[in-house]
Every structure is written in structure tokens, then in C-alpha cells.
Short mmCIF file of C-alpha atoms in Angstrom, two decimals:
data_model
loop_
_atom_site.label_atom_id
_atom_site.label_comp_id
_atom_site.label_asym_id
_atom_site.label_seq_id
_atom_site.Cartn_x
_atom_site.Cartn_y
_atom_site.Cartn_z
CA UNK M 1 114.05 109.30 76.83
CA UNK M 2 110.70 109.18 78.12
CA UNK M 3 110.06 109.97 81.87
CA UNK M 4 108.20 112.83 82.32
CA UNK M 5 105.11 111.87 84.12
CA UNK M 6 102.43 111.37 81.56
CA UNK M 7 100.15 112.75 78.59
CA UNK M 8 97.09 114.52 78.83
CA UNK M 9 94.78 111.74 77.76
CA UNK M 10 93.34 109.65 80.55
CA UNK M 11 95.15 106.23 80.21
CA UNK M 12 98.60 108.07 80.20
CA UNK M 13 98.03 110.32 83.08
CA UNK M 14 97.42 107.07 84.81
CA UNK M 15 100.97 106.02 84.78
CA UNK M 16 102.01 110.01 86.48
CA UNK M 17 105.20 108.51 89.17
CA UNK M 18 103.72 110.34 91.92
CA UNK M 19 100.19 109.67 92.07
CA UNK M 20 99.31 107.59 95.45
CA UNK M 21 103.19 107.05 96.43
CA UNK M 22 103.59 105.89 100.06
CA UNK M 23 106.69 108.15 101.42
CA UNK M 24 109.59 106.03 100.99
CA UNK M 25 111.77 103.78 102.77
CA UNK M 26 114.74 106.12 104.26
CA UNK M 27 117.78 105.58 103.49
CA UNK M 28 120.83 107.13 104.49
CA UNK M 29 121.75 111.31 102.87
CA UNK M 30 124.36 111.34 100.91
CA UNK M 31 126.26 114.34 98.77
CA UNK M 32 128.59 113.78 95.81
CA UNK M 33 130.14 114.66 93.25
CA UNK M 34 129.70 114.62 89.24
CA UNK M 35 132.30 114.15 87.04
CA UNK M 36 132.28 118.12 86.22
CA UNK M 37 132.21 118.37 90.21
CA UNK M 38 128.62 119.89 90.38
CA UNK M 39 127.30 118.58 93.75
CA UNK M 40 124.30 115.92 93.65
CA UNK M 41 122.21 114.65 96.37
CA UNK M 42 120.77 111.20 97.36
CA UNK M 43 120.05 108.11 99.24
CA UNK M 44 122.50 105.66 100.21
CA UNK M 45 120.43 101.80 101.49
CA UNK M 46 123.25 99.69 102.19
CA UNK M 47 123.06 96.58 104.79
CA UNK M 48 125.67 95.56 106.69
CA UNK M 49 126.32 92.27 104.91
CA UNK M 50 125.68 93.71 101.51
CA UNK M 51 127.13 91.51 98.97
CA UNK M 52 126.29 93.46 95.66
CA UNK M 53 125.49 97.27 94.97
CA UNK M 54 123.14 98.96 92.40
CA UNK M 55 122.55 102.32 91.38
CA UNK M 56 119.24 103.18 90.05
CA UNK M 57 119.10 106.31 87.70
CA UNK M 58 116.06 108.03 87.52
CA UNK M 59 113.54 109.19 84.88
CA UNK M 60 113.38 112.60 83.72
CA UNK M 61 111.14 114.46 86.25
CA UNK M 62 111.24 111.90 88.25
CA UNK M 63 112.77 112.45 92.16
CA UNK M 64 114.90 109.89 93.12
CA UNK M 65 112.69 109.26 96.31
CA UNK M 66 110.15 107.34 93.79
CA UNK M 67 112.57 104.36 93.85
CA UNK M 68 113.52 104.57 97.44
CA UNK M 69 110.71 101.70 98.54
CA UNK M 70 112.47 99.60 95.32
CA UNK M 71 116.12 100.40 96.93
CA UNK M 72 115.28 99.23 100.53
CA UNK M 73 113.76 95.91 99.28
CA UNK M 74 117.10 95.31 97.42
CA UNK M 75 118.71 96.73 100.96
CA UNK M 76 116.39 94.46 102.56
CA UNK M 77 118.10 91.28 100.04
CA UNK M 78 121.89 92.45 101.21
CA UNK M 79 121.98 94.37 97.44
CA UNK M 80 123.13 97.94 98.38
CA UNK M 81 121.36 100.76 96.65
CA UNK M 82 122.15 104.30 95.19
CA UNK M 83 118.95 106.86 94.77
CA UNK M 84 120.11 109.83 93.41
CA UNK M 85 118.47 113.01 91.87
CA UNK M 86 120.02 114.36 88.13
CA UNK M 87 121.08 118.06 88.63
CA UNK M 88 117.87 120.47 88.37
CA UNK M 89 116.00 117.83 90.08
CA UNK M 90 115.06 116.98 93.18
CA UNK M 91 117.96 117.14 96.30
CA UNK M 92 120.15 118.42 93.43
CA UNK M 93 118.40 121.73 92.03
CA UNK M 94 119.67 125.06 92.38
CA UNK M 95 118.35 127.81 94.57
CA UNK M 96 116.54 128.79 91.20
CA UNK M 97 115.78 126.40 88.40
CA UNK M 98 115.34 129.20 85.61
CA UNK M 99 117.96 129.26 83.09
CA UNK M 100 119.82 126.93 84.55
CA UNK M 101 122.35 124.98 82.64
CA UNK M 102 121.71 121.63 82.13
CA UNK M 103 121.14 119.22 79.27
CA UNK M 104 121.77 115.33 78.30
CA UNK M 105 125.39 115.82 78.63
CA UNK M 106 125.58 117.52 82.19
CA UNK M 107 123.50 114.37 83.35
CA UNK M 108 125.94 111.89 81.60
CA UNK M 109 128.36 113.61 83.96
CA UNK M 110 126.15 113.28 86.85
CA UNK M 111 125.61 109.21 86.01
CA UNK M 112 129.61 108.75 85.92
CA UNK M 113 129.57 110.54 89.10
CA UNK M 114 127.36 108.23 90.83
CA UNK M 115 128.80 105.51 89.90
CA UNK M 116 131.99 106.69 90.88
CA UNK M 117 131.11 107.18 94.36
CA UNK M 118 129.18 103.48 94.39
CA UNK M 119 132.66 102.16 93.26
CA UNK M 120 134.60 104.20 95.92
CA UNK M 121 132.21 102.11 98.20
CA UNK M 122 134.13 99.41 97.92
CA UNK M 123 131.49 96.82 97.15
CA UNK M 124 133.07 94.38 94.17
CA UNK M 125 130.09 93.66 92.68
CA UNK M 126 128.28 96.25 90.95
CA UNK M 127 125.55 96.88 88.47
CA UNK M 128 123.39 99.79 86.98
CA UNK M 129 119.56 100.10 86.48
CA UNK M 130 118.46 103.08 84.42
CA UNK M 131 114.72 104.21 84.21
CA UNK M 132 113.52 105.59 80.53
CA UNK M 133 116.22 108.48 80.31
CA UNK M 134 118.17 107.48 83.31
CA UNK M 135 118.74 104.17 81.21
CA UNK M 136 119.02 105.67 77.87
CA UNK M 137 122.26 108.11 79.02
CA UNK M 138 123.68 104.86 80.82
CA UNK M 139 125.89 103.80 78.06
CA UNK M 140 127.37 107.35 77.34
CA UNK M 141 128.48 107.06 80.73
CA UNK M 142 132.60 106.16 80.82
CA UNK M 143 132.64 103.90 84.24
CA UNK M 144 129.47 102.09 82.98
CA UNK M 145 132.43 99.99 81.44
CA UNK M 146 133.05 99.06 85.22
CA UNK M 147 130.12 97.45 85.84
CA UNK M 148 128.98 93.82 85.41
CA UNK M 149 125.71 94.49 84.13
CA UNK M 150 123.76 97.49 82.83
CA UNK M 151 119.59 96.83 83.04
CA UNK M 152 117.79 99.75 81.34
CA UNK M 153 113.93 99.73 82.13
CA UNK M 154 111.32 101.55 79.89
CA UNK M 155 114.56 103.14 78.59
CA UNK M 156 114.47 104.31 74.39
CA UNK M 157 114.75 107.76 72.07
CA UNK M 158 111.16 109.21 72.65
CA UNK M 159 110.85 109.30 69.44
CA UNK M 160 106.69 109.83 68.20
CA UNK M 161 106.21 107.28 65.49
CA UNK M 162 107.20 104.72 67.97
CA UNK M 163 104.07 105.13 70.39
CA UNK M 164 101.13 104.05 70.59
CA UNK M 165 98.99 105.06 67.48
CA UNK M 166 95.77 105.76 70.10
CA UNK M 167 98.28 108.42 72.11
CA UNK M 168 100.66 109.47 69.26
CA UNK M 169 98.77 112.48 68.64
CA UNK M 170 97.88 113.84 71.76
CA UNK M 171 101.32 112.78 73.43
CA UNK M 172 103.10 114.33 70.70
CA UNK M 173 101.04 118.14 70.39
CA UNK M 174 102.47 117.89 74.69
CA UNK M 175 106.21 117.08 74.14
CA UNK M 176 106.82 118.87 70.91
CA UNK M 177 103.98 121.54 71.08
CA UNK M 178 103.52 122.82 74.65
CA UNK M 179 106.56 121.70 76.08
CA UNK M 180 109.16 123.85 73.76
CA UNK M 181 106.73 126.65 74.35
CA UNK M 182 106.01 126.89 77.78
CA UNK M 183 109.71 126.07 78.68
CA UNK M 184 111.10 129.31 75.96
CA UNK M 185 108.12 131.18 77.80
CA UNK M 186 109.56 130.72 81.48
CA UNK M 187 113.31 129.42 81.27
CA UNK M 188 112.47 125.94 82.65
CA UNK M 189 109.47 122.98 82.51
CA UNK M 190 106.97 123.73 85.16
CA UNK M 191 106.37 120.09 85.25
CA UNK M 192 104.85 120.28 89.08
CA UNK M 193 102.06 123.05 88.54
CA UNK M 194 101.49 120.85 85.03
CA UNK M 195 101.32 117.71 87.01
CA UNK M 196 103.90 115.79 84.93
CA UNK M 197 106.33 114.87 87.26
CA UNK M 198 108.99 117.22 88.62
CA UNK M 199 110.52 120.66 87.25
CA UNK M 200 112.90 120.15 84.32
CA UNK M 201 115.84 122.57 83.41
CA UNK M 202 115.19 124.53 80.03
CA UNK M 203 118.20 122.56 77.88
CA UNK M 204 116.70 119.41 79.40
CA UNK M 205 113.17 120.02 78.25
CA UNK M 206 114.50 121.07 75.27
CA UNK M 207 116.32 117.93 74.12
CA UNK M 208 113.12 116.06 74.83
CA UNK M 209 110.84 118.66 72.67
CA UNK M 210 112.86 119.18 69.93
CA UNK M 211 113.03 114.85 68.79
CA UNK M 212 111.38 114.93 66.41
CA UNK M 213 114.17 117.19 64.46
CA UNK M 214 117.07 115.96 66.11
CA UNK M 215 117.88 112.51 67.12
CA UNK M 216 119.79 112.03 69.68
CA UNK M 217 122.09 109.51 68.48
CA UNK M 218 123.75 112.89 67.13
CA UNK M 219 125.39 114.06 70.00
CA UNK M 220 128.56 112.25 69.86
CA UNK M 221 128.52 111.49 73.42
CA UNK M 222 125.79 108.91 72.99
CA UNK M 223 126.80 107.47 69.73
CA UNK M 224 130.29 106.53 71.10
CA UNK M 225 128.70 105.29 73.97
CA UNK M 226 126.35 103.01 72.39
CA UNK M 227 128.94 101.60 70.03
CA UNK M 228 131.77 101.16 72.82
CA UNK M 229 132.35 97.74 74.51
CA UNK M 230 129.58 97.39 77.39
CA UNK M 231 129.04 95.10 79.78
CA UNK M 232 126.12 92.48 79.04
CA UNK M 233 122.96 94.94 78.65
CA UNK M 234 119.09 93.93 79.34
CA UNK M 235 116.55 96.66 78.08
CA UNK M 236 113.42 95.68 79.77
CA UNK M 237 109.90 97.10 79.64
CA UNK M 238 106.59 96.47 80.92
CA UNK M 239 104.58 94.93 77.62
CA UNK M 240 101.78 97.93 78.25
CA UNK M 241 104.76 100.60 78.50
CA UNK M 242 103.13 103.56 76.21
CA UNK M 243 106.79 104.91 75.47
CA UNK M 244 109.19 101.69 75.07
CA UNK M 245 107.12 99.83 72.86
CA UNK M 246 108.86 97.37 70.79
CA UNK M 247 109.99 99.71 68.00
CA UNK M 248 110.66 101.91 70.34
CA UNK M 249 113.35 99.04 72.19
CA UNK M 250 114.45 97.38 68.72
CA UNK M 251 115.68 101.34 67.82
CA UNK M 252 117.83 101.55 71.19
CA UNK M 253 118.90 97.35 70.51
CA UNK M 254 120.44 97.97 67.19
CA UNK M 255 122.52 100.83 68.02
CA UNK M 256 124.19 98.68 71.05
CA UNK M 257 126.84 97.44 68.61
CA UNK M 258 129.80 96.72 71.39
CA UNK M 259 127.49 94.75 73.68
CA UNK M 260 125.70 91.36 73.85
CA UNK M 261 121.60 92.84 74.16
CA UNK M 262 118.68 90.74 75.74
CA UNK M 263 115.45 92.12 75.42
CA UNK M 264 112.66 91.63 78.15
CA UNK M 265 109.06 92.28 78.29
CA UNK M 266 107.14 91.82 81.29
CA UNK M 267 103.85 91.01 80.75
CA UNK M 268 101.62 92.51 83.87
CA UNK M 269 99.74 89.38 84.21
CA UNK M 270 103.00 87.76 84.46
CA UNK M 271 103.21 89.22 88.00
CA UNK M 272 99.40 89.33 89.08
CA UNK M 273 98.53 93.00 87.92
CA UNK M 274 96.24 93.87 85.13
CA UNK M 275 98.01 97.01 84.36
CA UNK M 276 102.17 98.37 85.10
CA UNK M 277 102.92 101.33 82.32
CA UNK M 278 105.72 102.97 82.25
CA UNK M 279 106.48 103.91 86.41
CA UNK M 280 104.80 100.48 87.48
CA UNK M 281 107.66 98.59 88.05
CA UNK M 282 109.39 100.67 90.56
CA UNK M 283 105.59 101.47 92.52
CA UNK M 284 104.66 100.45 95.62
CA UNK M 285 102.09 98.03 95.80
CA UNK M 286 101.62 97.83 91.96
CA UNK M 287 105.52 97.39 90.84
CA UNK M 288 106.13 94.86 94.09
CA UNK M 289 105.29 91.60 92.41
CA UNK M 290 107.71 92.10 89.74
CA UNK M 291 110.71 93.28 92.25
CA UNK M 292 112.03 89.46 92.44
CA UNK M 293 112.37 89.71 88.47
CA UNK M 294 113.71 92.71 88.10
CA UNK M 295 116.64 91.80 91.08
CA UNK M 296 117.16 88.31 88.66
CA UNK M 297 118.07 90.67 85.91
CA UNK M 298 120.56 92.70 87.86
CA UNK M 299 122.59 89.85 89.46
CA UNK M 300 120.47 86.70 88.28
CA UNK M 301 122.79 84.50 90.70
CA UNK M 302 121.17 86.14 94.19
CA UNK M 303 117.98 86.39 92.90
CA UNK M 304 117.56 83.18 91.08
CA UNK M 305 116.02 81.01 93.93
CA UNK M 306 113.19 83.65 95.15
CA UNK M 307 109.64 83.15 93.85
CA UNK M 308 107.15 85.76 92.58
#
């Protein structure tokens, strides 16, 4: 579930989605519906010829304008591209974010949206890549079923005894000790004056603070999901990721019971960088390198030939 931009120690705040962005590549407004009919906003990069479409779900408190750079490249490689912002986020947050309704199942609705609109796009071929939460959701989402491949990157529970044992203690007194505070103290997670990432509605926040109590996998929702025929599934991760370590992946693999699973890790080094974290895949310069792999693992036939 992971997303929000970082933890308080040093190496964490390093991987914050925002820090040093170049503004990214525009792409075309758009405004849609979820499936509860709650409007959403986004960015639309298609190309003329494009033979292929994506959507890319976001991170929580993360805008979708962090992947827009990502989306044009596909754009770019005649693989259209949805951006969009979850509701309370972003191009699709309310006049006032306080009390706001909104938890994991109100952004389930928002994913099926989106990738009802991609379909009505009429583009055959279509895929979905979900960042940490965006990911996680993905298979609660009914017209994921649609698709012909679901990549899920950095994407697992959140869950503390998975991290990190150098950051497991200052990451978790964040999430589970300021977090549920500060949000019960103001109705919502200042996550911009905090610098970690963008504001979160309270019931959003929420599910994230109160893990280690409540696993998610108990909201029905996800556990149908996750044991529902899917198309062919690829959780992938960047092998210095603080949050999808491999316990953390092996705990989202084994509940993906309807689906055949590959698991991926990307070794920075494997693409020239010393260092990619959890955002570092979708950054420009640092994530660039590794765009030709992660367009092999969304339609591995158009992306096959390219080199690194």
C-alpha cells in the first residue's frame, strides 16, 4: 500500500516522488467518471497510430502528473497512456479535503472507472500498471478482468515487519504513530506541509495507519479480487524498494490464487543507476533507463526488440 512519499530518516526521504521533478510531458485534460459516478481528472497521451493503451494508477499521495514524462515516452512508442489522480488527490480533490469521504473502496471505484473510459477508447489492446497502492487495489477492480495484463510496481500490504529492519522503527512510529494522529487532529493527512507527498483524505490515511491491526485482505472487496480469475499478473519492484521487499511481494504473490504470478526485481545496476527506491522507476532522469523494461512487461511483444 505504500506510496506516501517517504520516512523521516535520511535514506527514505530520498525516494520523496516530488523532489527535483522536471514538469511533465502534457498530455491531453481529460474528465471522467468512477464507477459510483464521482468525477476524476487526468491526462490522456495517445498518438495517432497508437497500437496498445495503458493506464497507470498512481501511488497514494502521489499526483498523477509524476508519471506524465513515463506516459509520453510510451505515447512517444505508439502505447497510449491514462494519468489519472484517485479522488482527494490531485485534479480530483474537492473544494475542501477535510472530512471528505474516501477510503480503499471509493478508489477501487475510481480504478474501474478509468479503465472504463480507456476501454470506451476503443483501443483493443489494453493493459494496467499500478504503483504501490495504485497496484495493490488493481485486482479488486471488476474490468481489470478486461485487460491482457496487469503489472503492479512496488505494489504490497504496507505491512511493518516486512521492511527494512534499519527503517522499521522509524517508518513505523510515522505511519502508525503520527499519521492516525495528526489525520484524527485535522480531518485529513497534511502530507504537503509534512513533505510526504500529496494531501490524503482522512479514511484513506486511516487504512494505511491502522495495518498493523487490520489487514487488508479483510475487506471483502480485495479478497475476492485477489482470488478471482486475472489476467497474467507481474509484481515488479526495484531490488532497493524500502516497502516491497521480498516478503513484502511473496505476501501479495500468495494471495493471487486465480492468476498465473511472475515476480520481477530490478536490480538498479541492471539499468546503470546506483540507486531507484520506491518512485525511481517512473523519475525522470533516474527511472529512464529502466522505461524499455518496464514497456517489455506491459506488452513484451512491442517492446521486445528495444535495448536499454
Amino acid at each position: 500500500m505504500s506510496g506516501i512519499a517517504s520516512s523521516p530518516d535520511s535514506a527514505a526521504r530520498a525516494e520523496a516522488p516530488h523532489a527535483g521533478v522536471p514538469a511533465a510531458a502534457p498530455g491531453v485534460p481529460v474528465r471522467f467518471a468512477a464507477a459510483d459516478g464521482f468525477e476524476l481528472g487526468g491526462d490522456w497521451h495517445r498518438p495517432g497510430d497508437a497500437v496498445a493503451a495503458v493506464a497507470i494508477a498512481p501511488a497514494a499521495g502521489v499526483s498523477q502528473r509524476f508519471y506524465g514524462r513515463f506516459a509520453a515516452w510510451l505515447a512517444e512508442r505508439r502505447v497510449a497512456a491514462l494519468t489519472f489522480d484517485f479522488r482527494g488527490v490531485g485534479r480530483s480533490r474537492p473544494r475542501r479535503l477535510r472530512r471528505f469521504a474516501a477510503d480503499f473502496s471509493h478508489w477501487v471505484a475510481d480504478l474501474d472507472g478509468a479503465l472504463a473510459w480507456l476501454a470506451a477508447q476503443g483501443i483493443a489492446r489494453r493493459a494496467l500498471l499500478g504503483h504501490s497502492v495504485g497496484g495493490f487495489i488493481a485486482p479488486a477492480a471488476s474490468r481489470a478482468r478486461e485487460l491482457e495484463r496487469l503489472v503492479l510496481v512496488g505494489s504490497q500490504t504496507a505491512y511493518w515487519r516486512d521492511w527494512p529492519a534499519r527503517v522499521r522503527v522509524p517508518m513505523a512510529l510515522v505511519w502508525h504513530g503520527v499519521m492516525p494522529v495528526v489525520t484524527g487532529a485535522l480531518g485529513y493527512f497534511p502530507g504537503r506541509a509534512l513533505r510526504l507527498g500529496e494531501d490524503l483524505p482522512r479514511g484513506i490515511a486511516m487504512e494505511w495507519a491502522l495495518r498493523p491491526w487490520r489487514d487488508p485482505f479483510d475487506r471483502e472487496e480485495l479478497a475476492r479480487g485477489y482470488a478471482a480469475p486475472l489476467p497474467p499478473v507481474t509484481l515488479a519492484a526495484a531490488a532497493d524498494d524500502t516497502f516491497a521487499t521480498p516478503a513484502a511481494l511473496a505476501r501479495v504473490a500468495k494471495r493471487l490464487t486465480g492468476t498465473r504470478v511472475t515476480l520481477r526485481r530490478i536490480e538498479p545496476a541492471e539499468v546503470g543507476r546506483v540507486r531507484l527506491g520506491h518512485f525511481g522507476l517512473f523519475h525522470d532522469p533516474l527511472g529512464r533507463p529502466a522505461w524499455p523494461l518496464v514497456g517489455r512487461l506491459l506488452f513484451p511483444d512491442l517492446f521486445g526488440e528495444e535495448r536499454r
